[in-house]
Coordinates of C-alpha atoms and ligand atoms in Angstrom, one line a residue:
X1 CA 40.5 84.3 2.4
X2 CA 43.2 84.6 -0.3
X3 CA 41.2 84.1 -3.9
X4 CA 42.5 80.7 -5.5
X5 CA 44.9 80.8 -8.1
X6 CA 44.6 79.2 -11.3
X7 CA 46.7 81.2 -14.0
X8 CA 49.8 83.0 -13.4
X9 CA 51.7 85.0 -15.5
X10 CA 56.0 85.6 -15.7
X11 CA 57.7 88.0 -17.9
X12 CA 61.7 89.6 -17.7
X13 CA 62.0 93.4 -17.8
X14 CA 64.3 95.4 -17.8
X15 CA 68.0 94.4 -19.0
X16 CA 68.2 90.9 -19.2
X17 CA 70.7 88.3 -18.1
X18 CA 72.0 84.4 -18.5
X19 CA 69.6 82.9 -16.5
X20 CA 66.5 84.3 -16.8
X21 CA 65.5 81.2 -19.2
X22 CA 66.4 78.9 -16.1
X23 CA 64.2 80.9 -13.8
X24 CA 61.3 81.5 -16.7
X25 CA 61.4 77.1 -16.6
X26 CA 61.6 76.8 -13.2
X27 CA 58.3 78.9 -12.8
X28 CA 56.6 77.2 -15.6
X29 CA 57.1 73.6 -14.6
X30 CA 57.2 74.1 -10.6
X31 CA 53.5 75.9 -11.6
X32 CA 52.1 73.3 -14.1
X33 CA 53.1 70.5 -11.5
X34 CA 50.9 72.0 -8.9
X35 CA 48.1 72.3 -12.1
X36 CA 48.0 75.9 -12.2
X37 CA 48.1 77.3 -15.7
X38 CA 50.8 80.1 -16.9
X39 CA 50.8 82.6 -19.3
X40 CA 54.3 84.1 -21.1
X41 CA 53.9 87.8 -20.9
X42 CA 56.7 89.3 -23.8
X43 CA 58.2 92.2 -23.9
X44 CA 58.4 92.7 -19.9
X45 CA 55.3 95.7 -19.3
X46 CA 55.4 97.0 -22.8
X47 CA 54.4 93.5 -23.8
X48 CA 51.6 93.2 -21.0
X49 CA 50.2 96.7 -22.1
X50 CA 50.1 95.3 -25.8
X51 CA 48.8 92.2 -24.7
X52 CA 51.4 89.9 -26.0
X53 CA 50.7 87.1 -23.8
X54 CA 51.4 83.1 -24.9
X55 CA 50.1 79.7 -23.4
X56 CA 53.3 78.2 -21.9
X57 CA 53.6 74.7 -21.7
X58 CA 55.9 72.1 -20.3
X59 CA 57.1 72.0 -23.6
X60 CA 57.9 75.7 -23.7
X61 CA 60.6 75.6 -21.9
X62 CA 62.3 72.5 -23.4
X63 CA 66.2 73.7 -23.8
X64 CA 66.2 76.8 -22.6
X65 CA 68.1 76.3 -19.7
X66 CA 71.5 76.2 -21.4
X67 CA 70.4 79.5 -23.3
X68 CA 71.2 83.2 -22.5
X69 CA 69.1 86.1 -23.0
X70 CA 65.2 85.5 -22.5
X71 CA 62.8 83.8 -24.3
X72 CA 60.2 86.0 -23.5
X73 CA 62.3 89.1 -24.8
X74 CA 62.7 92.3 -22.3
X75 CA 61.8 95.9 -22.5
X76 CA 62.3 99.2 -20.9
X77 CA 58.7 100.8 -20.7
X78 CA 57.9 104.0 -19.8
X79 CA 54.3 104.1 -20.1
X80 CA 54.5 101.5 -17.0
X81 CA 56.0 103.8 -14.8
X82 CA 52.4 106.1 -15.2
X83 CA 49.2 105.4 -12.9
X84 CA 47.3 105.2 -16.2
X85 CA 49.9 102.0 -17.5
X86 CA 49.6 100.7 -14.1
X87 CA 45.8 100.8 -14.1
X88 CA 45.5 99.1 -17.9
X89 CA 48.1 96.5 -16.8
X90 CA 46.2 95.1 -14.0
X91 CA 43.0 95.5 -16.1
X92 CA 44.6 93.3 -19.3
X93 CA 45.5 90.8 -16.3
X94 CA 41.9 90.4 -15.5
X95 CA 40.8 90.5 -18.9
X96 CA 43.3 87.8 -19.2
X97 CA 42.8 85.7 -15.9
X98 CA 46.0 86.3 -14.8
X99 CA 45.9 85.8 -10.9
X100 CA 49.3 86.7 -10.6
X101 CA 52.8 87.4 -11.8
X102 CA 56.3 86.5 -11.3
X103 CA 58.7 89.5 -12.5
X104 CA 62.3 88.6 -13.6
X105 CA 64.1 91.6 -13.4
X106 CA 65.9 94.3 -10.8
X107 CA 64.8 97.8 -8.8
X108 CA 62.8 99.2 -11.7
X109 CA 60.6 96.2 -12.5
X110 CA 60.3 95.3 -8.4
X111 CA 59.3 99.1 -8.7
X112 CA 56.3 98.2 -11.2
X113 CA 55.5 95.0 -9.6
X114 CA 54.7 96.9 -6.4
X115 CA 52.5 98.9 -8.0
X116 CA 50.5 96.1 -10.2
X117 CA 50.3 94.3 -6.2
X118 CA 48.7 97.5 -5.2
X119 CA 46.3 97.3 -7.8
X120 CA 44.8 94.1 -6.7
X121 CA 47.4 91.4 -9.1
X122 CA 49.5 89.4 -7.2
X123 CA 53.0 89.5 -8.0
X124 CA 56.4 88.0 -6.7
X125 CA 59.6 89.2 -8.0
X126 CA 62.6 87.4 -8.7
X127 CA 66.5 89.5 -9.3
X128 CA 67.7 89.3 -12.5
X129 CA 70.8 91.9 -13.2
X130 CA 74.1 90.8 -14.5
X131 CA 75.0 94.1 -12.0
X132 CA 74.2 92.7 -8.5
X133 CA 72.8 96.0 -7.1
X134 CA 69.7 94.6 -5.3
X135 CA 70.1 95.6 -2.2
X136 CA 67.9 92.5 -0.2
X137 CA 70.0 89.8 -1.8
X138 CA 73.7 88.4 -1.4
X139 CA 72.8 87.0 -5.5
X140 CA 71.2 88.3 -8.8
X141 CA 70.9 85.9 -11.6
X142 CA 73.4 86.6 -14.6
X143 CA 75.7 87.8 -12.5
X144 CA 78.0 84.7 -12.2
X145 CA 78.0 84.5 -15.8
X146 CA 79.1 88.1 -16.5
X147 CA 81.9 88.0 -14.4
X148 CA 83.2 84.4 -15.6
X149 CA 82.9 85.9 -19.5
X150 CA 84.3 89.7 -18.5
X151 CA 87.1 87.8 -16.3
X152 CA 88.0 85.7 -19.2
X153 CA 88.1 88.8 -22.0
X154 CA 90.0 90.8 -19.2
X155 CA 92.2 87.9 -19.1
X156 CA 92.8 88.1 -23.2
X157 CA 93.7 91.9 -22.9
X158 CA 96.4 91.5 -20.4
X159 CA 97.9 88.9 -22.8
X160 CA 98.5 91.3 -25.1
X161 CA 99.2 94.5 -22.9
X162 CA 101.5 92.5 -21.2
X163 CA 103.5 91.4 -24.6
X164 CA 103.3 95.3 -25.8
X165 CA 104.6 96.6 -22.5
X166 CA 101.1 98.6 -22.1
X167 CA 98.6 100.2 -19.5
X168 CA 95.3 98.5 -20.4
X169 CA 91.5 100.5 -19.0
X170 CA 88.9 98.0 -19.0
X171 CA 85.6 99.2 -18.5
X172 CA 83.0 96.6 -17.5
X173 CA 79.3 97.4 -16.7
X174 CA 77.8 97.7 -13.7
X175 CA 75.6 100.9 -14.3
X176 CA 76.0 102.7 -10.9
X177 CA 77.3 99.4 -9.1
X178 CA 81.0 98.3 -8.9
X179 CA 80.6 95.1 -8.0
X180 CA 81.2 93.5 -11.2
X181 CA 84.0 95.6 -11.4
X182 CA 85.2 94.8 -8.1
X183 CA 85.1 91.3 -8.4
X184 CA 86.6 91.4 -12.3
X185 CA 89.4 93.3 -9.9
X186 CA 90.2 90.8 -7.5
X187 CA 89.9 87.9 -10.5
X188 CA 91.9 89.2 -12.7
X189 CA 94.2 90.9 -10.5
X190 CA 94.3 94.3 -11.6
X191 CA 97.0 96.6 -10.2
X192 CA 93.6 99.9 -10.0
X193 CA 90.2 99.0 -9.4
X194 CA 88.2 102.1 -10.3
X195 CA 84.5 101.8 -8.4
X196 CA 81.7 104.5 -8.3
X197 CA 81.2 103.8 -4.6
X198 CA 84.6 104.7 -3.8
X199 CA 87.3 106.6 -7.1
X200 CA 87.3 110.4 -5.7
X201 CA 88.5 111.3 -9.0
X202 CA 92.1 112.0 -7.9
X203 CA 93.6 110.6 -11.3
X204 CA 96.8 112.0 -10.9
X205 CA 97.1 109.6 -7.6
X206 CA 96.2 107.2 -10.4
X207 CA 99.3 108.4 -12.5
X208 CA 101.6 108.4 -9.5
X209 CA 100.7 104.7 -9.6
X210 CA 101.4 103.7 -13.0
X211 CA 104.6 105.3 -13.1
X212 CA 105.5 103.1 -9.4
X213 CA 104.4 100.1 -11.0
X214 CA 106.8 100.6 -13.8
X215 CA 109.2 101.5 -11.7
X216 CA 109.0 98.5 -9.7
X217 CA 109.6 96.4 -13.0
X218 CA 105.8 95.6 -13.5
X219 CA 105.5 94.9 -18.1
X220 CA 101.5 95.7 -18.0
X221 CA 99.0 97.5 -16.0
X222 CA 95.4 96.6 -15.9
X223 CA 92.7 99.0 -14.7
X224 CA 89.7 98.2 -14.1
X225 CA 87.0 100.9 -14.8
X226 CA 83.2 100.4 -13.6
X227 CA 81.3 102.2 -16.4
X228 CA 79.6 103.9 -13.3
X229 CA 82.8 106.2 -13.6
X230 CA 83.4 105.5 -17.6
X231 CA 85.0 108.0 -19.7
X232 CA 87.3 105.3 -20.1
X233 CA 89.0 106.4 -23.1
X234 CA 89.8 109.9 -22.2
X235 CA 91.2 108.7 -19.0
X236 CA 93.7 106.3 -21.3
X237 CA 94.8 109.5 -23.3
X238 CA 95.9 111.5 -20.5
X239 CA 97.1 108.3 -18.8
X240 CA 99.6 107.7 -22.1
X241 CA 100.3 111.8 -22.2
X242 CA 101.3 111.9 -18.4
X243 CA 103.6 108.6 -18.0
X244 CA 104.7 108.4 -22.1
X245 CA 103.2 104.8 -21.2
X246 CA 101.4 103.8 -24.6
X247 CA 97.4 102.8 -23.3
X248 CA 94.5 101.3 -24.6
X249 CA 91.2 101.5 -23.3
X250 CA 89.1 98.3 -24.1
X251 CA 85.0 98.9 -22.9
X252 CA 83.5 95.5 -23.2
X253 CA 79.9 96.1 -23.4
X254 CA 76.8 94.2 -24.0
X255 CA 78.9 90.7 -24.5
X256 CA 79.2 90.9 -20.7
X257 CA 75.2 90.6 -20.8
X258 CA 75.1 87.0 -23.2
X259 CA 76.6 83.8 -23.2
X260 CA 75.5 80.4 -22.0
X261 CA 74.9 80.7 -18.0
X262 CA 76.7 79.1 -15.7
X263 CA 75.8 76.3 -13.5
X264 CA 75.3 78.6 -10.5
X265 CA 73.5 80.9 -12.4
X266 CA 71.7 77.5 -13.9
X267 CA 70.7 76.6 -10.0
X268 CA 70.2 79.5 -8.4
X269 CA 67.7 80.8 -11.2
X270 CA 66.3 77.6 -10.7
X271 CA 65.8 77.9 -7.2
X272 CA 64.4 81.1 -7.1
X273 CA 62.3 80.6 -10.3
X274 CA 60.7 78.3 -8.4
X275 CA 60.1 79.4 -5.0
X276 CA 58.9 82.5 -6.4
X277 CA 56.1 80.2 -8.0
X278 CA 55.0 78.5 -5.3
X279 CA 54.7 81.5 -3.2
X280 CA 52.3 83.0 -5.8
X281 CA 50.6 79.5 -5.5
X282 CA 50.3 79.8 -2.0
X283 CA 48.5 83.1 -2.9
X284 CA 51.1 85.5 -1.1
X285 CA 51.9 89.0 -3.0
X286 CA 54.3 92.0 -3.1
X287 CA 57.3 90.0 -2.4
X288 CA 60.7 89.4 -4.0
X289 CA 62.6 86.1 -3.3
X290 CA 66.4 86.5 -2.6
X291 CA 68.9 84.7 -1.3
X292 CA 70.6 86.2 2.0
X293 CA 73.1 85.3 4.4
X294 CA 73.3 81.4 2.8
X295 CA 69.1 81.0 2.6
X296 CA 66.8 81.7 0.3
X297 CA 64.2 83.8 1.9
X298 CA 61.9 86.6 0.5
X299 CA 61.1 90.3 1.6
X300 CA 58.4 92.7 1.3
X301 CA 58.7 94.4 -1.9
X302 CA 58.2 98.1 -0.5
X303 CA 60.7 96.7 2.4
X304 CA 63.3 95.3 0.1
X305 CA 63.2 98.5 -2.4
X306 CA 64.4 100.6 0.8
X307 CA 67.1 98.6 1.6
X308 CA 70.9 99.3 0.8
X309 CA 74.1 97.7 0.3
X310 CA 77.4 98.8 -0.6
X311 CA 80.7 97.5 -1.6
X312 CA 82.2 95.1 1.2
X313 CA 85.0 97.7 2.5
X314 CA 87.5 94.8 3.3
X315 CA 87.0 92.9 -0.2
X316 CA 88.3 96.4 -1.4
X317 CA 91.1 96.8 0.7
X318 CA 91.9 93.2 0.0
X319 CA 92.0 93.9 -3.5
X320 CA 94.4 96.8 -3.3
X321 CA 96.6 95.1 -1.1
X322 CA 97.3 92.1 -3.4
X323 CA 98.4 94.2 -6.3
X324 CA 101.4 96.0 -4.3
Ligands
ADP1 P1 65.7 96.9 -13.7 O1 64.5 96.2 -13.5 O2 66.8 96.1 -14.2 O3 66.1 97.8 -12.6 P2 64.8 99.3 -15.1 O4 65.1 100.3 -14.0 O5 65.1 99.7 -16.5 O6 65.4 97.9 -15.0 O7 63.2 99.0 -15.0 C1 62.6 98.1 -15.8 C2 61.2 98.5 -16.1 O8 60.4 98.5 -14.9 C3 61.0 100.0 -16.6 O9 61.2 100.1 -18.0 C4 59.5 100.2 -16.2 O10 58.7 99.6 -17.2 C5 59.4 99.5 -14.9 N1 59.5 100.5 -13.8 C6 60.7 101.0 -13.4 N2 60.4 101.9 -12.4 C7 59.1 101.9 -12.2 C8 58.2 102.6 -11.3 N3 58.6 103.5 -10.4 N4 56.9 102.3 -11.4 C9 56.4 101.4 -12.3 N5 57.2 100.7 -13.1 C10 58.5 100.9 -13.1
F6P2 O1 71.4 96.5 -15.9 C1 72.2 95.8 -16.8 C2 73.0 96.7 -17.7 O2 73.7 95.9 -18.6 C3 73.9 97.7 -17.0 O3 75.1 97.1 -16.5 C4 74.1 98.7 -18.0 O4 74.3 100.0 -17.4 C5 72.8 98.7 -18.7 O5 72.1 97.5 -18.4 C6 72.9 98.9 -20.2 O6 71.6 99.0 -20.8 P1 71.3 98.9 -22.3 O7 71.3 97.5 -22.7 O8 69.9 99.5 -22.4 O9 72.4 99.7 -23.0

């Protein structure tokens, strides 16, 4: 028989997004309704190895859920990613009476949830990645807010490349994933969508382009770069030297990552904050809640790590239709 939980743990890891501060409510209160007790782990593993772990109250997450970033903080932690970490995590959760976790995060953290699950913790993981590259689910919370904030900047740049007759490169994160830059593509409607899935690097096919679009009376051109392919400013230099078009390259960074979350980040954090929760209530393990195919539903963490996903072929075509 599954061993009763009465404490639970939830921490964020790895980059964080807006929303993680709906999802860290959601699991507080859907947890404390249910009278189990949680614990704020900081610092995502590095905190749990350092033992920096706070009674969370209802209270705790009073007006958060308008907030970006994490109250909890987030960390990259290599020591994690050893047996040894492992083994000392799941030992501070004993010491701690920690029956179980839910991780906020993407991959990498699902990756060290896994292992804390083998280990005898329970743990349910919920995606968090402004980047959307987990494969088992259609959503990952921050997402809709990066897009919204990158769409609106990308927005303010064609304003003015348009006025000074320019070629504008906007590089948007995504690490290896173009879906932000996809969809910042299709938003904003840029006349090049660069994506690591599917650029072969043929930039004088990107020239040749340009110089149509001028041709064909067009006053700006926006390019979307994913910063899976980067190099962003180079590529404006030889862009400006090839087609005596003058180009900026604008790489808009970690403001893509903060901001005030929007309502469907707001919701579906919620959602999932909570599910996750009561499935650790329920005393289930090594599983990551997504939402797929219009449900929320949850996977097998091993499972849901092999899974893939790539770029919808015909949201790309789309894309580059619309701009000719
Ligand atoms: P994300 O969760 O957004 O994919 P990272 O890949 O940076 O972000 O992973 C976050 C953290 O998860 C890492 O810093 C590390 O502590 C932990 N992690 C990543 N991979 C593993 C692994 N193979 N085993 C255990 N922990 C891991
Ligand atoms: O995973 C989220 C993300 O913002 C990626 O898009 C980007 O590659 C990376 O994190 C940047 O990480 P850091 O904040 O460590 O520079």
């Amino acid at each position: 028989m599954a061993k009763e939980v009465k404490t639970i743990g939830v921490l964020t890891s790895g980059g964080d997004a807006p929303g993680m501060n709906a999802a860290i409510r959601a699991v507080v209160r859907t947890a404390m309704n249910k009278g189990i007790k949680v614990k704020g782990i900081m610092r995502g593993y590095a905190g749990l190895l350092q033992e920096e772990i706070v009674d969370m109250e209802s209270t705790s997450v009073s007006n958060i859920i308008y907030r970006g970033g994490t109250i909890l903080y987030t960390a990259r932690c290599m020591e994690f990613t050893t047996e040894e970490g492992q083994r000392q995590g799941a030992e501070i959760c004993r010491k701690h009476n920690i029956d179980g976790i839910v991780v906020i995060g993407g991959d990498g953290s699902f990756r060290g949830a896994g292992k804390l699950a083998a280990l005898g913790i329970n743990t349910i993981g919920v995606p968090g990645t402004i980047d959307l590259d987990v494969a088992c689910t259609d959503y990952t919370i921050g997402f809709d807010t990066a897009v919204n904030t990158a769409m609106e900047a990308i927005d303010k740049v064609r304003d003015t490349s348009t006025s000074h007759e320019r070629c504008s490169i906007i590089e948007v994160m995504g690490r290896n994933a173009g879906y932000l830059a996809l969809w910042c593509g299709i938003g904003n409607g840029a006349e090049d969508i660069l994506l690591p899935e599917r650029y072969n690097g043929d930039e004088q096919a990107l020239i040749n382009r340009i110089i149509e679009n001028r041709k064909s009376g067009k006053k700006h051109n926006i390019i979307i770069n994913a910063e899976g392919i980067g190099h962003s400013t180079s590529m404006a230099r030889r862009i400006e030297a090839a087609t005596g078009i003058e180009t900026r390259a604008t790489i808009l960074g970690h403001m893509q990552r903060g901001g005030t979350p929007t309502c469907k980040d707001r919701v579906y954090a919620s959602i999932m904050g909570a599910k996750a929760a009561m499935l650790l209530c329920e005393g289930k393990s090594n599983r990551v809640v997504a939402y797929k195919n219009g449900e929320y539903v949850d996977y097998d963490i091993q499972e849901a790590l092999q899974m893939t996903k790539d770029i919808p072929e015909d949201q790309y075509e789309i894309a580059q239709m619309l701009v000719k």
